[in-house]
Amino acid sequence: MLRQARCVFSPVSGRLATPVRGRIQLSPTSIYARRLATNPNSPETLAPATPKSDNQKSEAALNEDYSPHENYVKPVQYTLSVFRKLVFYSSALTVSLATLAFLGFEGAHLWVENRSMTGLPKENEDDELWGWGNEWEGWTGGNKGGTDPVLSWRARHALRSAWMAQHWGTGSGYLAAASSTNPSPQGDLDLIEAFLAQTVELASSNPKLTFPPESPASSAAIDLLSLHASALERIGTRQSLAKARETYQLLWKESSGDAQRHVESARLAVKIGDLSSRLRQGDLAVDWWTKAIEYSTLSFPSSDQQVDPLSLIPQTLPPSPPSQRTLVSALVSLSAYYSMNGMLEKALQVEEKTLKLLYPAITSNAKEPHGQDASKLPGSRLHELFLQHRYSVLNAHLAEVLYGRSLDKSSKPKSSQPNVDGAYASHVHLHLAATSSEKVANALTSTPKNHGEGASPVAQPLASIYTSSPILLRPASTLLRNARRSAAESWNLAGLLYELEGRDEDKRKALECFERAVQWAGGNTSIEDVKSDVVEKEWEGYWKNYTRAKQRLTEKSGNHH
């Protein structure tokens, strides 16, 4: 016992009896005391209690301090602080993103207003003479560009949004679109029409603007109605075509009363006639084309009786280049209508008279005053190419009419055409139409290439003399697209004629024609290479004819072997 007691109490004043701050220290004395408490029969338990030392008291107090306490306030406070920080940072992030989005939105609109929506440039002598500025697409800003300040804030933003959708498209951001060299020419038509309709609705309630039929109409109102009608026309549904024609009729009534705007009235009459034809209202279409001829030639009838448009076709072109283009456009539309509706004799008369009318302008050497070459004057060169393209289209129409008349036994020749086989004459005119369209397309591009080379001819860009001119860019691009389409269609028709003749030599020629049609439609004889302005339905027809002709020749050559 003495040895055990000495072992227990001797180191009380030593190192183990001193508690370490921050940690629970159990001395041998406390361990021994707990052992005695578990054995009540031991002699130490029966002995009288001895007073506790100072070290033992401090050790007991330390053990009491580290006993667990039930505290629910601190966890709740911590959770609330986490949520408070989460709400704060989320709100800050939302406000920052909204601010950036607003700044980007307004920045894009400011860029379009001041840099992209350029105004009508000051016409030089060449542009003023050939009148391409009359076909400028205005966005209410006039010569200064941008949008008209008279419009409200919402109307100007809606109008600029329509411009973005048309020129940049809707699939990419405005920064990428602004840096693109080949923006989308049309964009999402439904979205463009929606923005323009909203702009017209907002502007019509503006007391500072006057819309037709009130006269005189504001220039901004005329621009808005023209843009909206153009978007409806491109959508192409029956309802949108009817709305577009109604809008054009309002504009025509507003311009027809001014003799100085007779070219504009004639151009609107051509548009209304084309829309009436697409709506299958042929008689109404002929009436509007007749009006277009009258306003182009300034040959108004003395009475209100209906006039035969064939009697209005002049012997020579009008002196004004814009009037020449409008007159020829009306005659081409009239020719197409008569051809498609089986009026072959009327179609033949229109085509013969119009080709005779255009022939001097096509064959003459285009020279400008003071001996300047027309190639140095892009406005005059573009006008010449426009007439040449319409000449090729009329030749394609004439080829179809001649072939149709050759199948009709009851039809008698009433024209100045030579009495030759209908198929042969059709081949001659189709070849002329195709090669003329190719010449127009090659003249409009920077590096003309022959069809037999590897790359597709549609890969050639528009010449720099047209891309550098804000006035000529749009009509030149439209003419290039139409020339490529007419070249493809003419070669396709020529191939079909060769197939009908049935000879082996003709089948090989048909394959060559189909191949050239596919190339001008956008692909180098491969459907994966499609990159063109033709519609998908037209491309499928060209490709189907090409693959059919190629398969037949392949099978025939295999049978011979």
Coordinates of C-alpha atoms in Angstrom, one line a residue:
M1 CA 0.0 0.0 0.0
L2 CA 2.8 2.4 0.9
R3 CA 4.5 1.6 -2.4
Q4 CA 1.3 2.2 -4.3
A5 CA 0.5 5.4 -2.5
R6 CA 4.0 6.6 -3.1
C7 CA 3.6 5.8 -6.8
V8 CA 0.4 7.9 -6.9
F9 CA 1.1 10.9 -4.8
S10 CA 4.8 11.4 -5.3
P11 CA 4.5 13.1 -8.7
V12 CA 1.7 15.5 -7.7
S13 CA 4.1 18.4 -7.8
G14 CA 5.7 17.1 -10.9
R15 CA 5.0 17.8 -14.7
L16 CA 2.0 15.5 -15.1
A17 CA 0.0 17.4 -12.5
T18 CA 0.2 20.7 -14.5
P19 CA -2.7 21.1 -17.0
V20 CA -1.9 22.1 -20.5
R21 CA -4.0 25.0 -21.9
G22 CA -6.5 24.0 -24.6
R23 CA -6.2 20.2 -24.0
I24 CA -7.8 17.9 -21.4
Q25 CA -5.1 16.4 -19.2
L26 CA -6.0 13.4 -17.0
S27 CA -3.5 12.9 -14.1
P28 CA -2.8 9.5 -12.5
T29 CA -4.5 10.8 -9.4
S30 CA -7.9 11.2 -11.2
I31 CA -7.5 7.8 -12.9
Y32 CA -6.8 6.2 -9.6
A33 CA -9.8 8.0 -7.9
R34 CA -12.1 6.6 -10.5
R35 CA -10.8 3.1 -10.0
L36 CA -11.5 3.4 -6.3
A37 CA -15.1 4.5 -7.0
T38 CA -15.7 1.4 -9.0
N39 CA -14.7 -0.8 -6.0
P40 CA -16.7 0.1 -2.9
N41 CA -15.2 -2.7 -0.8
S42 CA -11.7 -1.5 -1.2
P43 CA -10.0 -0.1 1.9
E44 CA -9.3 3.2 0.2
T45 CA -13.1 3.8 -0.2
L46 CA -13.7 3.1 3.5
A47 CA -11.0 5.6 4.5
P48 CA -12.0 9.1 5.5
A49 CA -12.0 11.7 2.7
T50 CA -8.8 13.7 2.3
P51 CA -9.0 17.4 1.4
K52 CA -8.3 18.2 -2.4
S53 CA -5.2 20.0 -3.4
D54 CA -5.1 23.1 -5.6
N55 CA -4.1 21.1 -8.6
Q56 CA -7.0 18.7 -8.2
K57 CA -9.4 21.7 -8.0
S58 CA -8.1 23.3 -11.2
E59 CA -8.3 19.9 -12.9
A60 CA -12.0 19.5 -11.9
A61 CA -12.8 23.0 -13.1
L62 CA -11.2 22.3 -16.5
N63 CA -13.2 19.1 -16.9
E64 CA -16.4 21.1 -16.3
D65 CA -15.5 23.7 -18.9
Y66 CA -15.2 21.1 -21.6
S67 CA -18.6 19.5 -21.0
P68 CA -20.9 19.8 -24.1
H69 CA -23.5 22.6 -24.3
E70 CA -26.7 22.7 -26.4
N71 CA -26.4 25.9 -28.6
Y72 CA -28.8 26.3 -31.7
V73 CA -28.3 30.1 -32.3
K74 CA -24.9 30.0 -34.0
P75 CA -25.8 27.4 -36.7
V76 CA -28.9 29.3 -37.6
Q77 CA -26.9 32.6 -37.8
Y78 CA -24.3 30.9 -40.0
T79 CA -27.0 29.5 -42.4
L80 CA -28.6 32.9 -42.7
S81 CA -25.3 34.6 -43.5
V82 CA -24.6 32.0 -46.3
F83 CA -28.0 32.7 -47.8
R84 CA -27.5 36.5 -47.4
K85 CA -24.2 36.3 -49.3
L86 CA -25.8 34.1 -52.0
V87 CA -28.6 36.6 -52.6
F88 CA -26.2 39.5 -52.6
Y89 CA -23.7 38.0 -55.1
S90 CA -26.5 36.6 -57.3
S91 CA -28.2 40.1 -57.4
A92 CA -24.9 41.7 -58.3
L93 CA -24.2 39.2 -61.0
T94 CA -27.7 39.7 -62.5
V95 CA -27.4 43.4 -62.5
S96 CA -24.0 43.2 -64.1
L97 CA -25.2 40.9 -66.9
A98 CA -28.3 43.0 -67.5
T99 CA -26.1 46.1 -67.7
L100 CA -23.8 44.4 -70.2
A101 CA -26.7 43.2 -72.3
F102 CA -28.3 46.6 -72.4
L103 CA -25.0 48.3 -73.3
G104 CA -24.4 45.7 -76.0
F105 CA -27.9 46.1 -77.3
E106 CA -27.7 49.9 -77.5
G107 CA -24.1 49.7 -78.8
A108 CA -25.3 47.6 -81.7
H109 CA -28.1 50.0 -82.5
L110 CA -25.7 53.0 -82.3
W111 CA -23.3 51.2 -84.7
V112 CA -26.0 50.5 -87.2
E113 CA -27.5 54.0 -86.9
N114 CA -24.2 55.8 -87.5
R115 CA -22.0 53.4 -89.4
S116 CA -24.0 50.7 -91.2
M117 CA -27.2 52.4 -92.4
T118 CA -25.4 54.7 -94.8
G119 CA -27.3 57.3 -96.7
L120 CA -27.7 57.8 -100.4
P121 CA -24.3 58.9 -101.7
K122 CA -24.1 62.0 -103.8
E123 CA -24.6 60.9 -107.3
N124 CA -21.9 61.6 -109.8
E125 CA -22.6 62.3 -113.5
D126 CA -22.6 58.6 -114.4
D127 CA -25.1 57.6 -111.7
E128 CA -27.3 60.5 -112.3
L129 CA -27.4 59.8 -116.1
W130 CA -28.3 56.1 -115.7
G131 CA -30.7 56.5 -112.8
W132 CA -29.5 53.7 -110.5
G133 CA -30.1 55.9 -107.5
N134 CA -33.8 55.7 -108.1
E135 CA -33.6 52.0 -107.0
W136 CA -31.9 52.9 -103.7
E137 CA -33.4 51.1 -100.7
G138 CA -34.1 53.9 -98.2
W139 CA -34.4 53.3 -94.5
T140 CA -36.0 56.7 -93.7
G141 CA -32.7 58.5 -93.2
G142 CA -32.4 60.0 -96.6
N143 CA -29.0 61.3 -97.7
K144 CA -27.7 61.4 -94.1
G145 CA -28.4 57.7 -93.5
G146 CA -29.6 56.1 -90.3
T147 CA -33.3 56.5 -89.4
D148 CA -35.5 59.5 -89.4
P149 CA -35.4 61.4 -86.0
V150 CA -39.1 62.1 -86.3
L151 CA -39.8 58.4 -85.5
S152 CA -40.2 57.5 -81.9
W153 CA -37.6 55.6 -79.9
R154 CA -39.4 52.3 -80.2
A155 CA -40.0 52.8 -83.9
R156 CA -36.4 53.5 -84.6
H157 CA -35.2 50.5 -82.6
A158 CA -37.7 48.2 -84.4
L159 CA -36.6 49.6 -87.8
R160 CA -32.9 49.0 -87.0
S161 CA -33.7 45.5 -85.8
A162 CA -35.3 44.8 -89.2
W163 CA -32.1 46.1 -90.9
M164 CA -30.0 43.8 -88.7
A165 CA -32.1 40.8 -89.4
Q166 CA -32.0 41.5 -93.2
H167 CA -28.3 42.2 -93.5
W168 CA -26.7 40.2 -90.6
G169 CA -29.2 37.4 -90.2
T170 CA -30.5 36.0 -86.9
G171 CA -28.2 33.1 -86.3
S172 CA -25.1 35.0 -85.0
G173 CA -24.2 37.9 -82.7
Y174 CA -24.0 41.4 -84.0
L175 CA -20.2 41.6 -83.5
A176 CA -19.6 38.5 -85.6
A177 CA -22.1 39.8 -88.2
A178 CA -20.5 43.2 -88.3
S179 CA -17.1 41.7 -89.1
S180 CA -18.5 39.3 -91.7
T181 CA -17.7 40.1 -95.4
N182 CA -20.7 38.0 -96.7
P183 CA -23.7 38.9 -94.6
S184 CA -27.0 37.2 -95.1
P185 CA -28.9 39.1 -97.9
Q186 CA -32.4 38.3 -96.6
G187 CA -32.2 37.0 -93.1
D188 CA -35.3 35.6 -91.4
L189 CA -38.1 37.0 -93.5
D190 CA -40.8 36.5 -90.9
L191 CA -38.8 38.4 -88.3
I192 CA -38.0 41.2 -90.8
E193 CA -41.7 41.6 -91.7
A194 CA -42.7 41.5 -88.0
F195 CA -40.2 44.3 -87.1
L196 CA -41.3 46.4 -90.2
A197 CA -45.0 45.9 -89.4
Q198 CA -44.3 47.1 -85.8
T199 CA -42.5 50.1 -87.2
V200 CA -45.3 51.0 -89.6
E201 CA -47.9 50.7 -86.8
L202 CA -45.9 52.9 -84.4
A203 CA -45.2 55.5 -87.1
S204 CA -48.7 55.7 -88.3
S205 CA -49.8 57.1 -85.0
N206 CA -47.1 59.8 -85.2
P207 CA -48.8 63.1 -86.0
K208 CA -45.6 64.4 -87.7
L209 CA -45.8 61.8 -90.4
T210 CA -48.3 61.6 -93.3
F211 CA -49.1 58.2 -94.8
P212 CA -50.9 57.5 -98.1
P213 CA -53.7 58.0 -99.2
E214 CA -53.2 61.4 -97.6
S215 CA -51.1 63.6 -99.8
P216 CA -48.4 64.7 -99.9
A217 CA -47.0 61.6 -98.1
S218 CA -43.9 61.9 -95.9
S219 CA -40.7 60.5 -97.4
A220 CA -40.2 58.4 -94.2
A221 CA -43.7 57.0 -94.6
I222 CA -43.0 56.0 -98.3
D223 CA -39.8 54.3 -97.3
L224 CA -41.5 52.3 -94.5
L225 CA -44.3 51.2 -96.7
S226 CA -41.9 50.2 -99.5
L227 CA -39.7 48.1 -97.1
H228 CA -42.8 46.4 -95.6
A229 CA -44.2 45.6 -99.0
S230 CA -40.9 44.2 -100.2
A231 CA -40.6 41.9 -97.2
L232 CA -44.2 40.7 -97.7
E233 CA -43.4 40.0 -101.4
R234 CA -40.4 37.9 -100.5
I235 CA -42.3 35.8 -98.0
G236 CA -44.5 34.6 -100.9
T237 CA -47.6 33.3 -99.3
R238 CA -50.9 34.2 -100.8
Q239 CA -51.9 36.4 -97.9
S240 CA -48.6 38.2 -97.8
L241 CA -48.7 38.8 -101.6
A242 CA -52.2 40.3 -101.3
K243 CA -51.0 42.7 -98.6
A244 CA -47.9 43.6 -100.6
R245 CA -50.0 44.4 -103.6
E246 CA -52.4 46.6 -101.5
T247 CA -49.4 48.5 -100.2
Y248 CA -47.9 49.0 -103.6
Q249 CA -51.3 50.3 -104.9
L250 CA -51.3 53.0 -102.1
L251 CA -47.8 54.0 -103.2
W252 CA -48.8 54.1 -106.9
K253 CA -51.8 56.3 -106.2
E254 CA -49.5 58.7 -104.4
S255 CA -46.9 58.9 -107.1
S256 CA -49.1 58.7 -110.2
G257 CA -50.4 62.2 -109.7
D258 CA -46.9 63.7 -110.1
A259 CA -45.6 63.8 -113.7
Q260 CA -42.0 64.1 -112.5
R261 CA -42.3 60.6 -110.9
H262 CA -43.6 58.7 -114.0
V263 CA -40.7 56.3 -113.8
E264 CA -41.5 55.5 -110.2
S265 CA -45.1 55.0 -111.1
A266 CA -44.1 52.7 -114.0
R267 CA -41.9 50.6 -111.7
L268 CA -44.7 50.2 -109.1
A269 CA -47.1 49.2 -111.9
V270 CA -44.7 46.4 -112.9
K271 CA -44.5 45.2 -109.3
I272 CA -48.3 45.2 -108.9
G273 CA -48.7 43.3 -112.2
D274 CA -46.2 40.7 -111.1
L275 CA -48.0 40.2 -107.8
S276 CA -51.4 39.9 -109.6
S277 CA -49.9 37.3 -111.8
R278 CA -48.6 35.3 -108.8
L279 CA -52.1 35.6 -107.3
R280 CA -53.5 34.1 -110.5
Q281 CA -55.4 37.2 -111.5
G282 CA -54.1 37.4 -115.1
D283 CA -56.4 40.1 -116.5
L284 CA -55.6 42.4 -113.7
A285 CA -51.9 41.7 -114.2
V286 CA -52.1 42.6 -117.9
D287 CA -53.9 45.9 -117.0
W288 CA -51.1 46.9 -114.7
W289 CA -48.3 45.9 -117.1
T290 CA -50.2 48.0 -119.7
K291 CA -50.0 51.0 -117.3
A292 CA -46.3 50.4 -116.8
I293 CA -45.8 50.6 -120.6
E294 CA -47.8 53.8 -120.8
Y295 CA -45.9 55.5 -117.9
S296 CA -42.5 54.3 -119.3
T297 CA -43.1 55.6 -122.8
L298 CA -45.4 58.5 -121.8
S299 CA -47.9 57.3 -124.3
F300 CA -51.2 57.7 -122.4
P301 CA -54.4 56.7 -124.2
S302 CA -56.9 59.4 -125.1
S303 CA -59.8 57.5 -123.7
D304 CA -60.4 55.2 -120.7
Q305 CA -61.1 52.2 -122.9
Q306 CA -59.0 49.1 -122.4
V307 CA -55.9 49.1 -124.6
D308 CA -54.1 46.1 -126.1
P309 CA -50.6 46.2 -124.7
L310 CA -49.2 44.9 -128.0
S311 CA -50.2 48.2 -129.7
L312 CA -48.2 50.2 -127.1
I313 CA -44.8 48.5 -127.8
P314 CA -42.7 51.3 -129.3
Q315 CA -40.3 51.0 -132.2
T316 CA -37.4 52.4 -130.2
L317 CA -36.4 52.5 -126.6
P318 CA -37.3 55.6 -124.6
P319 CA -34.4 58.1 -124.1
S320 CA -34.3 57.7 -120.3
P321 CA -32.3 54.6 -119.1
P322 CA -34.6 54.0 -116.1
S323 CA -37.6 54.1 -118.4
Q324 CA -35.8 51.6 -120.7
R325 CA -35.3 49.1 -117.9
T326 CA -38.8 49.5 -116.6
L327 CA -40.3 49.1 -120.1
V328 CA -38.3 46.0 -120.8
S329 CA -39.2 44.5 -117.4
A330 CA -42.9 45.0 -118.1
L331 CA -42.6 43.3 -121.6
V332 CA -40.7 40.3 -120.2
S333 CA -43.4 39.8 -117.6
L334 CA -46.1 40.1 -120.3
S335 CA -44.2 37.5 -122.4
A336 CA -44.0 35.1 -119.6
Y337 CA -47.6 35.4 -118.8
Y338 CA -48.8 34.8 -122.3
S339 CA -46.4 31.8 -122.7
M340 CA -47.4 30.1 -119.5
N341 CA -51.2 30.5 -120.2
G342 CA -51.1 29.0 -123.7
M343 CA -51.5 32.3 -125.6
L344 CA -48.7 31.4 -127.9
E345 CA -49.5 33.9 -130.7
K346 CA -49.6 36.9 -128.4
A347 CA -46.5 35.7 -126.6
L348 CA -44.7 35.4 -130.0
Q349 CA -45.6 38.9 -131.0
V350 CA -44.4 40.4 -127.7
E351 CA -41.1 38.5 -127.9
E352 CA -40.4 39.3 -131.5
K353 CA -41.2 43.0 -131.1
T354 CA -39.2 43.3 -127.8
L355 CA -36.2 41.5 -129.3
K356 CA -36.2 43.8 -132.3
L357 CA -36.5 46.7 -129.9
L358 CA -33.4 45.5 -127.9
Y359 CA -31.2 44.4 -130.7
P360 CA -29.6 47.8 -131.5
A361 CA -28.8 48.4 -127.9
I362 CA -27.3 44.9 -127.5
T363 CA -25.1 44.9 -130.7
S364 CA -24.0 48.5 -130.6
N365 CA -20.6 49.4 -129.1
A366 CA -21.4 51.1 -125.8
K367 CA -19.5 54.3 -125.9
E368 CA -20.0 57.2 -123.6
P369 CA -19.7 60.9 -124.4
H370 CA -16.2 62.2 -124.9
G371 CA -15.0 58.8 -126.2
Q372 CA -14.9 57.1 -122.8
D373 CA -15.1 53.3 -122.8
A374 CA -18.2 51.9 -121.1
S375 CA -16.1 49.5 -119.1
K376 CA -14.8 52.5 -117.2
L377 CA -18.2 53.7 -116.3
P378 CA -19.9 51.0 -114.1
G379 CA -23.3 52.6 -114.2
S380 CA -23.6 52.5 -118.0
R381 CA -22.0 49.0 -118.1
L382 CA -24.5 47.7 -115.6
H383 CA -27.3 49.2 -117.7
E384 CA -26.0 47.4 -120.8
L385 CA -25.7 44.1 -119.0
F386 CA -29.3 44.5 -117.7
L387 CA -30.7 44.9 -121.2
Q388 CA -28.5 42.0 -122.4
H389 CA -29.8 39.7 -119.7
R390 CA -33.4 40.5 -120.6
Y391 CA -32.5 39.8 -124.2
S392 CA -31.4 36.3 -123.2
V393 CA -34.5 35.7 -121.1
L394 CA -36.7 36.7 -124.1
N395 CA -34.8 34.2 -126.3
A396 CA -35.6 31.5 -123.8
H397 CA -39.2 32.4 -123.9
L398 CA -39.2 32.4 -127.7
A399 CA -37.6 29.0 -127.8
E400 CA -40.4 27.6 -125.6
V401 CA -43.1 29.2 -127.7
L402 CA -41.6 28.0 -131.0
Y403 CA -41.4 24.5 -129.7
G404 CA -45.0 24.7 -128.4
R405 CA -46.2 25.9 -131.7
S406 CA -44.5 23.1 -133.6
L407 CA -46.5 20.6 -131.5
D408 CA -49.7 22.5 -132.2
K409 CA -50.8 21.4 -135.7
S410 CA -53.6 24.1 -135.9
S411 CA -51.2 27.0 -135.3
K412 CA -50.1 28.8 -138.4
P413 CA -46.9 30.9 -138.6
K414 CA -47.8 34.5 -138.3
S415 CA -44.4 35.9 -137.5
S416 CA -41.2 36.9 -139.3
Q417 CA -39.4 33.8 -138.0
P418 CA -38.0 31.6 -140.8
N419 CA -40.0 28.5 -141.6
V420 CA -37.7 25.9 -139.9
D421 CA -38.3 23.0 -137.7
G422 CA -39.5 24.0 -134.3
A423 CA -37.0 21.9 -132.4
Y424 CA -34.1 23.3 -134.3
A425 CA -35.2 26.9 -133.9
S426 CA -35.7 26.2 -130.1
H427 CA -32.2 24.9 -129.9
V428 CA -30.8 28.0 -131.6
H429 CA -32.6 30.4 -129.2
L430 CA -31.9 28.3 -126.1
H431 CA -28.2 28.2 -126.9
L432 CA -28.3 32.0 -127.5
A433 CA -30.1 32.5 -124.2
A434 CA -27.7 30.3 -122.2
T435 CA -24.5 31.8 -123.7
S436 CA -25.8 35.4 -123.3
S437 CA -26.6 34.8 -119.6
E438 CA -23.2 33.3 -119.1
K439 CA -21.6 36.4 -120.7
V440 CA -23.6 38.7 -118.3
A441 CA -22.6 36.7 -115.3
N442 CA -18.9 36.5 -116.3
A443 CA -18.9 40.3 -117.0
L444 CA -20.3 41.0 -113.5
T445 CA -17.6 38.9 -111.8
S446 CA -14.0 39.8 -111.2
T447 CA -12.3 36.8 -112.8
P448 CA -14.5 35.2 -115.5
K449 CA -13.9 31.4 -115.9
N450 CA -15.0 28.9 -118.5
H451 CA -17.6 26.4 -117.5
G452 CA -15.3 23.4 -118.1
E453 CA -12.8 24.3 -115.4
G454 CA -12.8 22.7 -112.0
A455 CA -14.5 25.3 -109.9
S456 CA -18.2 26.2 -110.1
P457 CA -18.8 29.5 -111.9
V458 CA -20.9 30.7 -108.9
A459 CA -17.8 30.8 -106.8
Q460 CA -16.6 34.0 -108.7
P461 CA -17.3 37.2 -106.6
L462 CA -18.9 40.4 -107.9
A463 CA -16.4 42.7 -109.5
S464 CA -14.9 45.4 -107.3
I465 CA -16.3 48.2 -109.5
Y466 CA -19.8 47.2 -108.3
T467 CA -19.0 46.2 -104.7
S468 CA -17.3 49.6 -104.1
S469 CA -20.4 51.5 -105.1
P470 CA -23.2 51.7 -102.6
I471 CA -25.6 52.6 -105.3
L472 CA -24.7 49.8 -107.8
L473 CA -24.1 47.0 -105.3
R474 CA -27.7 45.9 -104.8
P475 CA -28.8 46.0 -108.5
A476 CA -25.6 44.4 -109.6
S477 CA -26.0 41.6 -107.1
T478 CA -29.6 41.0 -108.2
L479 CA -28.6 40.9 -111.8
L480 CA -25.8 38.4 -111.2
R481 CA -28.2 36.1 -109.3
N482 CA -30.7 36.3 -112.1
A483 CA -28.1 35.8 -114.8
R484 CA -26.9 32.6 -113.1
R485 CA -30.4 31.3 -112.8
S486 CA -31.3 32.0 -116.4
A487 CA -28.1 30.3 -117.6
A488 CA -28.9 27.2 -115.6
E489 CA -32.5 27.1 -116.8
S490 CA -31.6 27.6 -120.4
W491 CA -29.0 24.8 -120.4
N492 CA -31.5 22.5 -118.6
L493 CA -34.2 23.1 -121.3
A494 CA -31.6 22.5 -124.0
G495 CA -30.7 19.2 -122.4
L496 CA -34.4 18.2 -122.3
L497 CA -34.8 19.0 -126.0
Y498 CA -31.8 16.8 -126.9
E499 CA -33.2 14.0 -124.8
L500 CA -36.5 14.1 -126.7
E501 CA -34.7 13.6 -130.1
G502 CA -33.4 10.3 -128.8
R503 CA -30.2 9.8 -130.9
D504 CA -27.0 8.7 -129.2
E505 CA -25.2 11.9 -130.2
D506 CA -28.1 13.9 -128.8
K507 CA -27.9 12.1 -125.5
R508 CA -24.3 13.0 -125.1
K509 CA -25.1 16.6 -125.8
A510 CA -28.0 16.4 -123.3
L511 CA -25.5 15.3 -120.6
E512 CA -23.2 18.2 -121.4
C513 CA -26.1 20.6 -121.1
F514 CA -27.3 19.1 -117.8
E515 CA -23.8 19.3 -116.5
R516 CA -23.5 23.0 -117.3
A517 CA -26.9 23.6 -115.8
V518 CA -25.8 22.0 -112.5
Q519 CA -22.6 24.0 -112.5
W520 CA -24.5 27.3 -112.9
A521 CA -27.0 26.2 -110.3
G522 CA -24.2 26.1 -107.8
G523 CA -22.4 22.7 -107.7
N524 CA -19.6 21.2 -109.7
T525 CA -21.7 18.2 -110.7
S526 CA -22.0 17.2 -107.0
I527 CA -25.0 17.8 -104.8
E528 CA -22.7 18.3 -101.8
D529 CA -21.2 21.4 -103.5
V530 CA -24.5 23.3 -103.7
K531 CA -23.9 27.0 -103.1
S532 CA -26.1 29.1 -105.2
D533 CA -29.1 31.4 -105.4
V534 CA -31.5 28.9 -107.1
V535 CA -34.3 27.5 -105.0
E536 CA -34.0 23.9 -103.8
K537 CA -36.8 22.7 -106.1
E538 CA -35.0 24.0 -109.2
W539 CA -31.7 22.4 -108.1
E540 CA -33.3 19.0 -107.5
G541 CA -34.7 19.1 -111.0
Y542 CA -31.3 19.9 -112.6
W543 CA -29.5 17.3 -110.5
K544 CA -32.2 14.6 -111.3
N545 CA -31.8 15.3 -115.1
Y546 CA -28.0 15.1 -114.9
T547 CA -27.9 11.8 -112.9
R548 CA -30.5 10.3 -115.2
A549 CA -28.7 11.2 -118.4
K550 CA -25.3 10.0 -117.0
Q551 CA -26.8 6.7 -115.8
R552 CA -28.3 6.0 -119.2
L553 CA -25.0 6.6 -121.0
T554 CA -23.1 4.5 -118.5
E555 CA -25.5 1.6 -118.9
K556 CA -25.4 1.8 -122.7
S557 CA -21.6 1.9 -122.8
G558 CA -21.6 -1.1 -120.5
N559 CA -23.9 -3.1 -122.7
H560 CA -21.7 -2.4 -125.8
H561 CA -18.7 -3.8 -123.9

